[in-house]
PDB file of N, CA and C in Angstrom:
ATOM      1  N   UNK A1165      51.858 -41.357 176.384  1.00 85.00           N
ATOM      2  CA  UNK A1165      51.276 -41.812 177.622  1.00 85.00           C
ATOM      3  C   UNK A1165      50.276 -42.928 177.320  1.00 85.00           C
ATOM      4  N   UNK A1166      49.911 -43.737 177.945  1.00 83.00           N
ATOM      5  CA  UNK A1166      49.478 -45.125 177.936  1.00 83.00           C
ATOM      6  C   UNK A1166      48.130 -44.768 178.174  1.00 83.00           C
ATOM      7  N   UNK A1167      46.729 -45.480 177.227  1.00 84.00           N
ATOM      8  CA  UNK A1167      45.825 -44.464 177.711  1.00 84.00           C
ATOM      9  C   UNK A1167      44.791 -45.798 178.082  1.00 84.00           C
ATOM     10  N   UNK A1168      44.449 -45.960 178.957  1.00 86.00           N
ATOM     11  CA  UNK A1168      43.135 -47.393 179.507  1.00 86.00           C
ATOM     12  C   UNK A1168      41.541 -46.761 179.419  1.00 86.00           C
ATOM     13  N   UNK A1169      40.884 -47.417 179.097  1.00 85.00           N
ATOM     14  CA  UNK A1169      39.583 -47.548 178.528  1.00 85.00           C
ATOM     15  C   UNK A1169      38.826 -48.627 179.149  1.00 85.00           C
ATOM     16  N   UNK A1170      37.689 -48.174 180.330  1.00 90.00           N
ATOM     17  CA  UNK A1170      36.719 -49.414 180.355  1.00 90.00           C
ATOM     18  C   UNK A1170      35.072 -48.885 179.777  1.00 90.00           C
ATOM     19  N   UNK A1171      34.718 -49.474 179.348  1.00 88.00           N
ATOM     20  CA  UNK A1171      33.485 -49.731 179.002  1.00 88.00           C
ATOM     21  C   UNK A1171      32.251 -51.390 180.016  1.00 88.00           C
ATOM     22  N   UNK A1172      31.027 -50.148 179.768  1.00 90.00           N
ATOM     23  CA  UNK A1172      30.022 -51.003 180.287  1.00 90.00           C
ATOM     24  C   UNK A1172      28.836 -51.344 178.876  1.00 90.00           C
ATOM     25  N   UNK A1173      28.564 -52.750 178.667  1.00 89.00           N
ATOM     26  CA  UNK A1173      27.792 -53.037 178.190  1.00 89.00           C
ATOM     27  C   UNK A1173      26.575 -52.700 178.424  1.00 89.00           C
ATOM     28  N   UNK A1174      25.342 -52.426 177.766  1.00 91.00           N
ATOM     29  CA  UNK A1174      23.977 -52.120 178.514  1.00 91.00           C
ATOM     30  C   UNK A1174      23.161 -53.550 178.261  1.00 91.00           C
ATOM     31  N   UNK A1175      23.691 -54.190 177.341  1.00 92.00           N
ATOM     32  CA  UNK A1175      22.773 -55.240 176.945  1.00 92.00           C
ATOM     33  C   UNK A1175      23.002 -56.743 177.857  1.00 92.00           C
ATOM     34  N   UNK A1176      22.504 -57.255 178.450  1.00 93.00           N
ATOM     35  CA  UNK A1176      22.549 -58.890 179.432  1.00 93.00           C
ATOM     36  C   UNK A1176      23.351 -59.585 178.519  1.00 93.00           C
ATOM     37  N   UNK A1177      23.837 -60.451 179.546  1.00 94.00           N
ATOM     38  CA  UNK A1177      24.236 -62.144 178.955  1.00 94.00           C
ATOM     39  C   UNK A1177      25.378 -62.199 178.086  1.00 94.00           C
ATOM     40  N   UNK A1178      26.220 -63.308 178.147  1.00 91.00           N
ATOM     41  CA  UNK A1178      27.786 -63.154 177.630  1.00 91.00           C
ATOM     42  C   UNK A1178      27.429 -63.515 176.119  1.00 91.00           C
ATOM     43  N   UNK A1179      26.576 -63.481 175.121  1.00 95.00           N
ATOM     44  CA  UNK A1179      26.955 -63.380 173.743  1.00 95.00           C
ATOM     45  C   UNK A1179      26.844 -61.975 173.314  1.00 95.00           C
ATOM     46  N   UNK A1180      26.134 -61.225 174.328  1.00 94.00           N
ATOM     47  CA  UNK A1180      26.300 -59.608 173.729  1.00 94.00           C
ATOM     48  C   UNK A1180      27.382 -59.325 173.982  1.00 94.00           C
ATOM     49  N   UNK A1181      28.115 -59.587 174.962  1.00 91.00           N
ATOM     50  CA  UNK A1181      29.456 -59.083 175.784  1.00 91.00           C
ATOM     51  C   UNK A1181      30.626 -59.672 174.542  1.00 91.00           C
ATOM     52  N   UNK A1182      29.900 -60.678 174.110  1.00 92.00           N
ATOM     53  CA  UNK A1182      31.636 -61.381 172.879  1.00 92.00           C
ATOM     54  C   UNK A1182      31.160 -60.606 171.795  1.00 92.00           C
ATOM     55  N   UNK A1183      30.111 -60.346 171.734  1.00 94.00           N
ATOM     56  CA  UNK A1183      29.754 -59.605 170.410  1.00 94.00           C
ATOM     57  C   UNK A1183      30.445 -57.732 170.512  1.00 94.00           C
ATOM     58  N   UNK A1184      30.742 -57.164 171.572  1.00 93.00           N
ATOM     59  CA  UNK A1184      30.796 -56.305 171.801  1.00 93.00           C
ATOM     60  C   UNK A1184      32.993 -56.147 171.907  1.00 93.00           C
ATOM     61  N   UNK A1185      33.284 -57.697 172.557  1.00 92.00           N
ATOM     62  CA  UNK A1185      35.112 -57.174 172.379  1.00 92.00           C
ATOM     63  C   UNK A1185      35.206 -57.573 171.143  1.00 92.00           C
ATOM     64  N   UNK A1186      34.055 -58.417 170.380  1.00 94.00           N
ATOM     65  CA  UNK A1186      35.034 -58.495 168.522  1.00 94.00           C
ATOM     66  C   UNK A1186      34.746 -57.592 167.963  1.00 94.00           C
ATOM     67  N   UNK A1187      33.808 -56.853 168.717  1.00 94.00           N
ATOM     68  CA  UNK A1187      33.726 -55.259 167.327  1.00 94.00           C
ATOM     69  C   UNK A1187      34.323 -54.353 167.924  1.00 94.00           C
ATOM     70  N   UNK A1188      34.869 -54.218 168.977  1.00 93.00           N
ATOM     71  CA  UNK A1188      36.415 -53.428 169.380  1.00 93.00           C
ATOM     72  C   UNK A1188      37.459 -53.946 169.319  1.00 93.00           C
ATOM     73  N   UNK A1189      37.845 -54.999 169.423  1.00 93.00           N
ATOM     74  CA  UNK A1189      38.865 -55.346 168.896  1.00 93.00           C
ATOM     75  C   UNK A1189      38.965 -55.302 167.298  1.00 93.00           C
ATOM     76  N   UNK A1190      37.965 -55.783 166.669  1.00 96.00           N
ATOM     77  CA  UNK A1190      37.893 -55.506 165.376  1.00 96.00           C
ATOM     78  C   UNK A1190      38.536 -53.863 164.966  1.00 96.00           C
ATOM     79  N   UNK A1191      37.934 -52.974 165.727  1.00 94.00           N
ATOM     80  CA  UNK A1191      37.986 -51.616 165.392  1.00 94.00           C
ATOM     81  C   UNK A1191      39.300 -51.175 165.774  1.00 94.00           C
ATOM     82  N   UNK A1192      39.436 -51.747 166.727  1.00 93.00           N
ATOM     83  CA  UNK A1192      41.305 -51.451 167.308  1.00 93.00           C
ATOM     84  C   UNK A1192      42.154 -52.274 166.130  1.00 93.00           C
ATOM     85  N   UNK A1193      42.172 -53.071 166.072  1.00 92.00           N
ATOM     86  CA  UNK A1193      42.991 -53.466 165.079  1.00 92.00           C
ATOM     87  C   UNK A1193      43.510 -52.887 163.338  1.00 92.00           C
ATOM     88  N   UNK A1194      42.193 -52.349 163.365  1.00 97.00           N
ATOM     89  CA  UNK A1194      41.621 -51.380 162.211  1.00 97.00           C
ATOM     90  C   UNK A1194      42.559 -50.075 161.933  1.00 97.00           C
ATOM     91  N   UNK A1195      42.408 -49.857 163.204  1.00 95.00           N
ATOM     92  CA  UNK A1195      43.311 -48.415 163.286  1.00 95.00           C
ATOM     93  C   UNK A1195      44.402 -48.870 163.451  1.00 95.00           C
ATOM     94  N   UNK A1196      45.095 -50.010 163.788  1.00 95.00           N
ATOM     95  CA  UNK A1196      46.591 -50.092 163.906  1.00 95.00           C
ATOM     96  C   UNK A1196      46.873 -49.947 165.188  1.00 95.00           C
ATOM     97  N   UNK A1197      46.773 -50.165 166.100  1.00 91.00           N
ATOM     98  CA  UNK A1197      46.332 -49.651 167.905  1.00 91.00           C
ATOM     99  C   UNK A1197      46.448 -50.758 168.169  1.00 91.00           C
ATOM    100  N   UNK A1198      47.438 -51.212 169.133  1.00 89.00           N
ATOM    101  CA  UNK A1198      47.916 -52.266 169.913  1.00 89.00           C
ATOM    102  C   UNK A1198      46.679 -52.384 170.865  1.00 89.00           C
ATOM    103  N   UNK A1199      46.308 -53.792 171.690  1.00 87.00           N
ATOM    104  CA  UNK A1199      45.356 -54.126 172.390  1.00 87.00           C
ATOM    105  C   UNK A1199      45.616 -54.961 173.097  1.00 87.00           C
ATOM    106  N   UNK A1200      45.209 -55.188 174.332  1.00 87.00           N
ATOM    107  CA  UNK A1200      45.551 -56.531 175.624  1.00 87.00           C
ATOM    108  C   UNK A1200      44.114 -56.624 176.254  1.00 87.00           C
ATOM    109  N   UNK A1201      43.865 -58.173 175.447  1.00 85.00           N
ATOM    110  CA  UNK A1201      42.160 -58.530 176.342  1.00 85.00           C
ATOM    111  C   UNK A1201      42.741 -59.714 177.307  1.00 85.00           C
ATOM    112  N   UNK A1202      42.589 -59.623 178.532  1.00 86.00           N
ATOM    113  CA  UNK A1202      42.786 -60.003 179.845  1.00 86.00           C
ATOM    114  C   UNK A1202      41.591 -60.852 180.193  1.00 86.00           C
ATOM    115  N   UNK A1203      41.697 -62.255 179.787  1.00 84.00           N
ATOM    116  CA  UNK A1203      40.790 -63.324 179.775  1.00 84.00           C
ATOM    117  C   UNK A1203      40.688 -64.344 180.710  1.00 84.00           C
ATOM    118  N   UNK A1204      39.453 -65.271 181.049  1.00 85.00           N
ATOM    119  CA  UNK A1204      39.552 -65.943 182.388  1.00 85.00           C
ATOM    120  C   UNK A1204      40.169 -66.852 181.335  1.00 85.00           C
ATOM    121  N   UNK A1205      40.209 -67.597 180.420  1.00 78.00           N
ATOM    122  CA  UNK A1205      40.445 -68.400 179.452  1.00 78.00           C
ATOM    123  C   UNK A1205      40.601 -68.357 178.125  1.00 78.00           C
TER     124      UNK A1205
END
């Protein structure tokens, strides 16, 4: 079964927010775990 995950940042402003999908994506990738980040650009 297909399993979706959102998360909320606690910290302001979009360099915490990029800092926060490269260390999940980092970590997803890690484990071998397919991933789809859905970007304005």
């Amino acid at each position: 079964m297909t399993k979706v995950d959102f998360y909320l940042v606690d910290e302001p402003g979009e360099p915490a927010l990029l800092r926060f999908v490269c260390r999940l994506t980092q970590k997803i990738f890690a484990l071998g775990h397919q991933i789809h980040i859905h970007a304005e650009s």
